[in-house]
Amino acid sequence: MLETVVAVVEQSAGGQDPWTLGTARDLYDLPFNDLIYRSHTFHRANFDANSVQLSKLLNIKTGGCPEDCGYCSQSAHHASGLTASKLMKLDDVVSEALKAKESGATRYCMGAAWRSPKPRDEPAIVEMVKAVKSLGLETCMTLGMLSPQQAETFADAGLDYYNHNIDTSERFYPEVITSRTFDDRLETLAHVREAGIKVCSGGILGMGESVDDRIDMLVTLANLPVPPESVPINMLIPMPGSRLANAGPVDPIEFIRIIALARLMMPASSVRLTAGRTAMSDEMQALCFFAGANSIFIGDTLLTAANPGNDRDSSLLSRLGLRPTSVEMQGEL
Ligand code: SAM
Ligand code: SF4
């Protein structure tokens, strides 16, 4: 059995045989213990299984977004009660980044509720990238769609990562978002890659998608010419006032199966246990780490939603014997 899994992963991860829903589903449907044993084996072959990379996410511009992402409290289409804010001042971003560094973060992610940055926003974003980078933190931006010129501008500023989630399968995408297309997302990922910025792209479970939709999302990511260096797997946080406020919970075992599959399909990528951890038990998170997740966001909030917070996270990580990935080891993520 292991030989089959190894052969499938090596054939596909090596790019010879692109992943298909069929080959990925075969792995997903393995007995749970076989699946997480295989994914853990691949995890150990690529990473220190006892370290977790810590990132911090800051909303540098909140609310009033013209896009209609069904899950998002920042969409202007949703009565989420959120007060929109202007772009944060550079000094405030830097002081927040310093706090994140003191809490052990090695990557600082800055998100803006935009469809895409306007030309007038670019100089401020460039200054933020340079200032946060000068603190010795890896920089990440998630600002919506980018033109090739915008990607080049941010690459020239030294931006390390760009987050742009495809969120779900191409089939299910129109059920979640109608103000842009799945191809729009893939286009920005290509612009980011061409500019030489590392890619962070993943998606969300719990929006009413099927298991095949979740697997198809991973097939799209794993079959990119260069798979994302970071793959965030979010569990939907049902935001009041959003179109998905009443979306059902995700079965924890199905969630862990997707973490394991992401690890097997993209063995060298960082698999990020992202939104929804406040609703996950310690045991569920422990199984996600075993299955191959090796990055989390720290802090009490994740944009406009709750996050476990540093006390709960440090208690969990120390009880599991997991240590924060140092900047030196960072290069592997
Ligand atoms: N505005 C940027 C964009 O859309 O690309 C950044 C959005 S946010 C920082 C990054 C990601 O968080 C989204 O692309 C989505 O995948 C995820 N996310 C947003 N709201 C969520 C929610 N309520 N539950 C789970 N994941 C969510
Ligand atoms: Fe806007 Fe991003 Fe929220 Fe979508 S996820 S509504 S693009 S802020």
Tab-separated table of C-alpha atoms and ligand atoms in Angstrom:
chain	number	residue	atom	x	y	z
A	1	MET	CA	0.000	0.000	0.000
A	2	LEU	CA	2.725	2.488	0.958
A	3	GLU	CA	4.542	1.753	-2.326
A	4	THR	CA	1.368	2.679	-4.214
A	5	VAL	CA	1.034	5.943	-2.311
A	6	VAL	CA	4.695	6.783	-2.791
A	7	ALA	CA	4.493	5.968	-6.507
A	8	VAL	CA	1.376	8.118	-6.976
A	9	VAL	CA	2.881	11.036	-5.034
A	10	GLU	CA	6.238	10.835	-6.774
A	11	GLN	CA	4.663	10.434	-10.216
A	12	SER	CA	2.348	13.376	-9.663
A	13	ALA	CA	4.463	15.587	-7.423
A	14	GLY	CA	7.277	15.111	-9.927
A	15	GLY	CA	4.957	16.552	-12.545
A	16	GLN	CA	5.067	13.452	-14.773
A	17	ASP	CA	1.405	12.601	-14.210
A	18	PRO	CA	-0.648	15.598	-13.173
A	19	TRP	CA	-2.963	14.969	-10.269
A	20	THR	CA	-6.522	14.018	-11.107
A	21	LEU	CA	-9.606	14.007	-8.916
A	22	GLY	CA	-9.463	10.197	-9.218
A	23	THR	CA	-5.875	9.704	-8.022
A	24	ALA	CA	-6.329	12.255	-5.241
A	25	ARG	CA	-9.665	10.775	-4.160
A	26	ASP	CA	-8.087	7.291	-3.946
A	27	LEU	CA	-5.625	8.648	-1.383
A	28	TYR	CA	-8.321	10.633	0.445
A	29	ASP	CA	-10.443	7.490	0.805
A	30	LEU	CA	-7.634	5.417	2.372
A	31	PRO	CA	-8.346	4.150	5.892
A	32	PHE	CA	-7.730	7.183	8.147
A	33	ASN	CA	-4.748	5.617	9.925
A	34	ASP	CA	-3.127	4.704	6.592
A	35	LEU	CA	-3.718	8.194	5.185
A	36	ILE	CA	-2.257	10.135	8.117
A	37	TYR	CA	0.588	7.619	8.517
A	38	ARG	CA	1.527	8.204	4.843
A	39	SER	CA	1.144	11.968	5.068
A	40	HIS	CA	3.170	12.071	8.278
A	41	THR	CA	5.902	10.029	6.565
A	42	PHE	CA	6.052	12.558	3.725
A	43	HIS	CA	5.918	15.407	6.230
A	44	ARG	CA	8.963	14.047	8.099
A	45	ALA	CA	10.816	13.604	4.813
A	46	ASN	CA	10.451	17.325	4.031
A	47	PHE	CA	10.185	19.169	7.342
A	48	ASP	CA	11.100	19.023	11.032
A	49	ALA	CA	7.949	17.316	12.290
A	50	ASN	CA	8.303	19.066	15.663
A	51	SER	CA	8.342	22.653	14.513
A	52	VAL	CA	5.509	24.993	13.487
A	53	GLN	CA	5.977	28.261	11.626
A	54	LEU	CA	4.198	31.217	13.264
A	55	SER	CA	2.693	34.077	11.260
A	56	LYS	CA	0.683	37.102	12.249
A	57	LEU	CA	-2.038	38.623	10.061
A	58	LEU	CA	-2.923	42.313	10.257
A	59	ASN	CA	-5.827	44.053	8.527
A	60	ILE	CA	-4.178	47.169	7.100
A	61	LYS	CA	-7.456	48.313	5.542
A	62	THR	CA	-10.793	47.082	6.901
A	63	GLY	CA	-14.230	46.648	5.349
A	64	GLY	CA	-16.093	48.270	2.485
A	65	CYS	CA	-14.878	45.736	-0.066
A	66	PRO	CA	-16.752	45.758	-3.380
A	67	GLU	CA	-16.372	41.989	-3.842
A	68	ASP	CA	-19.157	39.622	-2.728
A	69	CYS	CA	-17.216	36.698	-1.209
A	70	GLY	CA	-19.966	34.803	0.595
A	71	TYR	CA	-17.838	34.109	3.682
A	72	CYS	CA	-16.432	37.572	4.229
A	73	SER	CA	-17.435	40.093	6.895
A	74	GLN	CA	-15.542	42.805	4.971
A	75	SER	CA	-17.702	42.684	1.866
A	76	ALA	CA	-19.798	45.831	1.375
A	77	HIS	CA	-22.561	43.458	0.231
A	78	HIS	CA	-22.924	42.096	3.768
A	79	ALA	CA	-24.578	43.770	6.766
A	80	SER	CA	-21.828	42.556	9.091
A	81	GLY	CA	-21.824	45.741	11.174
A	82	LEU	CA	-18.123	46.214	10.475
A	83	THR	CA	-16.830	49.801	10.451
A	84	ALA	CA	-14.720	50.382	7.346
A	85	SER	CA	-11.309	51.987	7.910
A	86	LYS	CA	-8.763	53.746	5.713
A	87	LEU	CA	-5.326	52.287	4.987
A	88	MET	CA	-3.284	52.124	8.214
A	89	LYS	CA	-0.404	54.513	8.774
A	90	LEU	CA	3.098	53.095	8.264
A	91	ASP	CA	4.159	53.703	11.891
A	92	ASP	CA	1.156	51.770	13.214
A	93	VAL	CA	1.889	48.832	10.902
A	94	VAL	CA	5.519	48.771	12.022
A	95	SER	CA	4.659	48.875	15.734
A	96	GLU	CA	2.192	45.984	15.259
A	97	ALA	CA	4.854	44.055	13.326
A	98	LEU	CA	7.345	44.530	16.168
A	99	LYS	CA	4.806	43.096	18.638
A	100	ALA	CA	4.278	40.109	16.324
A	101	LYS	CA	8.036	39.510	16.132
A	102	GLU	CA	8.269	39.600	19.939
A	103	SER	CA	5.551	36.914	20.072
A	104	GLY	CA	7.644	34.637	17.876
A	105	ALA	CA	6.192	35.342	14.440
A	106	THR	CA	8.658	34.963	11.566
A	107	ARG	CA	6.234	36.085	8.858
A	108	TYR	CA	4.038	39.182	8.876
A	109	CYS	CA	0.943	39.112	6.639
A	110	MET	CA	-0.835	42.343	5.760
A	111	GLY	CA	-4.354	42.141	4.308
A	112	ALA	CA	-6.523	44.811	2.725
A	113	ALA	CA	-10.225	44.575	1.914
A	114	TRP	CA	-9.774	45.521	-1.746
A	115	ARG	CA	-10.799	44.021	-5.075
A	116	SER	CA	-7.305	45.084	-6.055
A	117	PRO	CA	-4.976	47.899	-4.976
A	118	LYS	CA	-5.419	51.271	-6.752
A	119	PRO	CA	-2.312	52.963	-8.206
A	120	ARG	CA	-2.517	55.565	-5.426
A	121	ASP	CA	-2.191	52.754	-2.821
A	122	GLU	CA	0.994	51.247	-4.255
A	123	PRO	CA	3.599	53.619	-2.748
A	124	ALA	CA	2.241	53.075	0.779
A	125	ILE	CA	2.264	49.285	0.289
A	126	VAL	CA	5.869	49.454	-0.966
A	127	GLU	CA	6.879	51.409	2.159
A	128	MET	CA	5.158	48.850	4.407
A	129	VAL	CA	6.947	45.947	2.735
A	130	LYS	CA	10.346	47.641	3.091
A	131	ALA	CA	9.749	48.686	6.715
A	132	VAL	CA	8.494	45.254	7.892
A	133	LYS	CA	11.282	43.475	6.006
A	134	SER	CA	13.838	45.716	7.749
A	135	LEU	CA	12.627	44.222	11.059
A	136	GLY	CA	13.888	40.804	9.912
A	137	LEU	CA	10.369	39.456	9.279
A	138	GLU	CA	9.257	37.694	6.118
A	139	THR	CA	6.641	39.855	4.419
A	140	CYS	CA	3.302	38.748	2.966
A	141	MET	CA	0.562	40.824	1.401
A	142	THR	CA	-3.022	39.847	0.509
A	143	LEU	CA	-4.598	42.773	-1.320
A	144	GLY	CA	-6.910	41.136	-3.903
A	145	MET	CA	-6.146	40.817	-7.586
A	146	LEU	CA	-2.836	42.147	-8.998
A	147	SER	CA	-1.768	43.240	-12.473
A	148	PRO	CA	1.653	42.075	-13.725
A	149	GLN	CA	2.954	45.615	-13.115
A	150	GLN	CA	1.677	45.667	-9.516
A	151	ALA	CA	3.263	42.272	-8.823
A	152	GLU	CA	6.573	43.551	-10.224
A	153	THR	CA	6.360	46.722	-8.092
A	154	PHE	CA	5.841	44.726	-4.902
A	155	ALA	CA	8.531	42.196	-5.875
A	156	ASP	CA	10.983	45.071	-6.379
A	157	ALA	CA	10.098	46.280	-2.875
A	158	GLY	CA	11.216	42.842	-1.579
A	159	LEU	CA	7.828	41.246	-0.918
A	160	ASP	CA	8.396	37.593	0.046
A	161	TYR	CA	4.887	36.080	-0.232
A	162	TYR	CA	1.557	37.000	-1.773
A	163	ASN	CA	-1.615	35.336	-0.456
A	164	HIS	CA	-4.431	34.851	-2.943
A	165	ASN	CA	-6.706	31.922	-2.095
A	166	ILE	CA	-8.646	30.047	-4.777
A	167	ASP	CA	-10.974	29.111	-1.886
A	168	THR	CA	-12.688	26.064	-3.444
A	169	SER	CA	-13.120	24.105	-6.685
A	170	GLU	CA	-13.691	25.814	-10.038
A	171	ARG	CA	-17.138	24.125	-10.113
A	172	PHE	CA	-18.257	25.484	-6.724
A	173	TYR	CA	-16.590	28.918	-7.014
A	174	PRO	CA	-19.633	30.737	-8.501
A	175	GLU	CA	-21.693	29.500	-5.507
A	176	VAL	CA	-19.383	31.482	-3.203
A	177	ILE	CA	-18.283	34.509	-5.241
A	178	THR	CA	-19.926	36.161	-8.262
A	179	SER	CA	-17.973	39.440	-8.484
A	180	ARG	CA	-14.948	37.731	-10.009
A	181	THR	CA	-14.083	34.369	-11.565
A	182	PHE	CA	-11.916	31.410	-10.623
A	183	ASP	CA	-9.724	32.274	-13.610
A	184	ASP	CA	-9.251	35.823	-12.255
A	185	ARG	CA	-7.680	34.178	-9.171
A	186	LEU	CA	-5.413	31.929	-11.242
A	187	GLU	CA	-4.343	34.941	-13.328
A	188	THR	CA	-3.144	36.843	-10.251
A	189	LEU	CA	-1.295	33.731	-9.032
A	190	ALA	CA	0.494	33.634	-12.400
A	191	HIS	CA	1.399	37.370	-12.194
A	192	VAL	CA	2.754	36.841	-8.657
A	193	ARG	CA	4.790	33.797	-9.721
A	194	GLU	CA	6.180	35.579	-12.806
A	195	ALA	CA	7.298	38.492	-10.614
A	196	GLY	CA	9.299	36.067	-8.465
A	197	ILE	CA	7.169	36.392	-5.309
A	198	LYS	CA	6.424	33.168	-3.377
A	199	VAL	CA	2.789	32.088	-3.565
A	200	CYS	CA	0.422	31.463	-0.664
A	201	SER	CA	-2.849	29.991	-1.886
A	202	GLY	CA	-5.411	27.623	-0.400
A	203	GLY	CA	-9.040	27.715	0.544
A	204	ILE	CA	-11.962	27.178	2.869
A	205	LEU	CA	-13.855	24.085	4.029
A	206	GLY	CA	-17.429	24.326	5.299
A	207	MET	CA	-19.134	26.538	2.702
A	208	GLY	CA	-21.480	23.798	1.434
A	209	GLU	CA	-18.944	22.336	-0.992
A	210	SER	CA	-18.674	18.587	-1.617
A	211	VAL	CA	-15.661	16.455	-0.655
A	212	ASP	CA	-14.818	16.317	-4.374
A	213	ASP	CA	-14.830	20.140	-4.471
A	214	ARG	CA	-12.323	20.224	-1.605
A	215	ILE	CA	-10.126	17.670	-3.362
A	216	ASP	CA	-10.448	19.450	-6.708
A	217	MET	CA	-9.217	22.653	-5.056
A	218	LEU	CA	-6.035	20.785	-4.026
A	219	VAL	CA	-5.734	19.255	-7.511
A	220	THR	CA	-5.764	22.768	-9.047
A	221	LEU	CA	-3.101	23.994	-6.606
A	222	ALA	CA	-0.866	20.913	-6.909
A	223	ASN	CA	-1.048	21.033	-10.706
A	224	LEU	CA	0.077	24.669	-10.949
A	225	PRO	CA	3.378	24.930	-12.856
A	226	VAL	CA	4.961	25.556	-9.426
A	227	PRO	CA	2.716	24.592	-6.489
A	228	PRO	CA	2.244	27.318	-3.827
A	229	GLU	CA	5.007	27.475	-1.227
A	230	SER	CA	2.253	28.000	1.373
A	231	VAL	CA	-1.192	26.361	1.349
A	232	PRO	CA	-3.633	27.814	3.923
A	233	ILE	CA	-6.504	25.472	4.786
A	234	ASN	CA	-9.286	27.457	6.502
A	235	MET	CA	-12.306	26.110	8.328
A	236	LEU	CA	-15.198	28.504	7.622
A	237	ILE	CA	-15.900	30.932	10.426
A	238	PRO	CA	-19.603	31.708	9.812
A	239	MET	CA	-19.648	35.525	9.980
A	240	PRO	CA	-22.946	37.156	11.059
A	241	GLY	CA	-24.501	39.116	8.186
A	242	SER	CA	-22.552	37.193	5.540
A	243	ARG	CA	-24.251	34.921	2.978
A	244	LEU	CA	-22.605	31.900	4.629
A	245	ALA	CA	-23.522	32.872	8.212
A	246	ASN	CA	-25.533	29.639	8.574
A	247	ALA	CA	-23.231	27.272	6.713
A	248	GLY	CA	-22.906	23.935	8.475
A	249	PRO	CA	-19.881	22.773	10.493
A	250	VAL	CA	-17.109	20.710	8.906
A	251	ASP	CA	-16.651	17.118	10.083
A	252	PRO	CA	-13.253	17.176	11.890
A	253	ILE	CA	-12.170	13.856	10.340
A	254	GLU	CA	-12.930	15.150	6.836
A	255	PHE	CA	-10.943	18.336	7.656
A	256	ILE	CA	-7.908	16.317	8.800
A	257	ARG	CA	-8.148	14.143	5.667
A	258	ILE	CA	-7.806	17.318	3.547
A	259	ILE	CA	-4.776	18.433	5.585
A	260	ALA	CA	-3.198	15.007	4.991
A	261	LEU	CA	-4.039	15.109	1.286
A	262	ALA	CA	-2.558	18.613	0.937
A	263	ARG	CA	0.639	17.276	2.516
A	264	LEU	CA	0.791	14.276	0.161
A	265	MET	CA	-0.051	16.296	-2.976
A	266	MET	CA	2.304	19.184	-2.165
A	267	PRO	CA	4.988	17.510	-0.007
A	268	ALA	CA	7.369	20.488	-0.028
A	269	SER	CA	4.764	23.180	0.642
A	270	SER	CA	3.952	24.628	4.041
A	271	VAL	CA	0.403	23.492	4.969
A	272	ARG	CA	-1.141	26.227	7.084
A	273	LEU	CA	-3.791	25.523	9.703
A	274	THR	CA	-5.482	28.897	9.309
A	275	ALA	CA	-8.980	30.205	10.137
A	276	GLY	CA	-11.384	28.367	12.434
A	277	ARG	CA	-8.951	27.070	15.070
A	278	THR	CA	-11.060	28.516	17.915
A	279	ALA	CA	-13.684	25.912	16.965
A	280	MET	CA	-11.124	23.090	16.806
A	281	SER	CA	-10.300	20.953	19.853
A	282	ASP	CA	-6.672	20.578	20.914
A	283	GLU	CA	-6.886	16.951	19.781
A	284	MET	CA	-8.112	17.955	16.323
A	285	GLN	CA	-5.267	20.440	15.953
A	286	ALA	CA	-2.775	17.821	17.177
A	287	LEU	CA	-3.995	15.412	14.494
A	288	CYS	CA	-3.694	18.192	11.882
A	289	PHE	CA	-0.057	18.737	12.872
A	290	PHE	CA	0.571	14.981	12.724
A	291	ALA	CA	-1.088	14.811	9.301
A	292	GLY	CA	1.272	17.498	7.996
A	293	ALA	CA	0.105	20.999	8.978
A	294	ASN	CA	3.149	23.055	9.975
A	295	SER	CA	2.122	26.699	10.179
A	296	ILE	CA	-0.415	28.711	12.169
A	297	PHE	CA	-1.434	32.334	12.656
A	298	ILE	CA	-0.884	33.646	16.184
A	299	GLY	CA	-2.735	36.421	17.994
A	300	ASP	CA	-6.273	36.954	19.297
A	301	THR	CA	-7.752	37.963	15.967
A	302	LEU	CA	-7.522	36.828	12.387
A	303	LEU	CA	-8.586	39.913	10.410
A	304	THR	CA	-12.081	40.443	11.864
A	305	ALA	CA	-12.545	36.959	13.402
A	306	ALA	CA	-11.419	35.305	16.644
A	307	ASN	CA	-8.207	33.281	16.852
A	308	PRO	CA	-7.056	31.146	19.847
A	309	GLY	CA	-4.570	33.764	21.105
A	310	ASN	CA	-0.970	33.379	22.233
A	311	ASP	CA	-1.654	31.814	25.648
A	312	ARG	CA	-3.791	28.965	24.299
A	313	ASP	CA	-1.446	28.419	21.370
A	314	SER	CA	1.739	28.349	23.439
A	315	SER	CA	0.120	25.945	25.900
A	316	LEU	CA	-0.955	23.628	23.050
A	317	LEU	CA	2.402	23.778	21.258
A	318	SER	CA	4.369	23.110	24.446
A	319	ARG	CA	2.117	20.182	25.457
A	320	LEU	CA	2.730	18.735	21.985
A	321	GLY	CA	6.460	19.405	22.145
A	322	LEU	CA	6.195	21.581	19.029
A	323	ARG	CA	8.546	24.543	18.797
A	324	PRO	CA	8.246	27.690	16.686
A	325	THR	CA	10.249	27.485	13.456
A	326	SER	CA	13.208	29.805	13.734
A	327	VAL	CA	14.061	32.297	10.992
A	328	GLU	CA	17.120	30.183	10.138
A	329	MET	CA	14.906	27.130	9.469
A	330	GLN	CA	12.432	29.447	7.719
A	331	GLY	CA	13.977	28.899	4.337
A	332	GLU	CA	12.460	25.437	4.164
A	333	LEU	CA	8.895	26.722	4.424
B	1	SAM	N1	-9.049	40.597	0.329
B	1	SAM	C1	-8.031	39.596	0.104
B	1	SAM	C2	-8.489	38.556	-0.879
B	1	SAM	O1	-9.680	38.371	-0.989
B	1	SAM	O2	-7.634	37.887	-1.469
B	1	SAM	C3	-7.645	38.953	1.427
B	1	SAM	C4	-8.755	38.253	2.093
B	1	SAM	S1	-8.453	37.432	3.589
B	1	SAM	C5	-7.082	38.167	4.279
B	1	SAM	C6	-7.601	35.993	3.066
B	1	SAM	C7	-8.451	34.773	3.078
B	1	SAM	O3	-9.055	34.458	4.334
B	1	SAM	C8	-9.612	34.811	2.124
B	1	SAM	O4	-9.144	34.697	0.780
B	1	SAM	C9	-10.386	33.568	2.593
B	1	SAM	O5	-9.886	32.402	1.960
B	1	SAM	C10	-10.110	33.505	4.094
B	1	SAM	N2	-11.295	33.913	4.844
B	1	SAM	C11	-11.881	35.120	4.802
B	1	SAM	N3	-12.997	35.109	5.581
B	1	SAM	C12	-13.094	33.847	6.124
B	1	SAM	C13	-14.026	33.202	7.003
B	1	SAM	N4	-15.102	33.838	7.480
B	1	SAM	N5	-13.809	31.909	7.339
B	1	SAM	C14	-12.725	31.249	6.864
B	1	SAM	N6	-11.820	31.795	6.009
B	1	SAM	C15	-12.007	33.089	5.641
B	2	SF4	FE1	-13.075	41.536	-0.273
B	2	SF4	FE2	-11.134	39.797	0.209
B	2	SF4	FE3	-13.343	39.838	1.764
B	2	SF4	FE4	-13.472	38.952	-0.729
B	2	SF4	S1	-12.269	38.038	0.946
B	2	SF4	S2	-14.917	40.380	0.244
B	2	SF4	S3	-12.015	40.272	-1.777
B	2	SF4	S4	-11.832	41.475	1.602
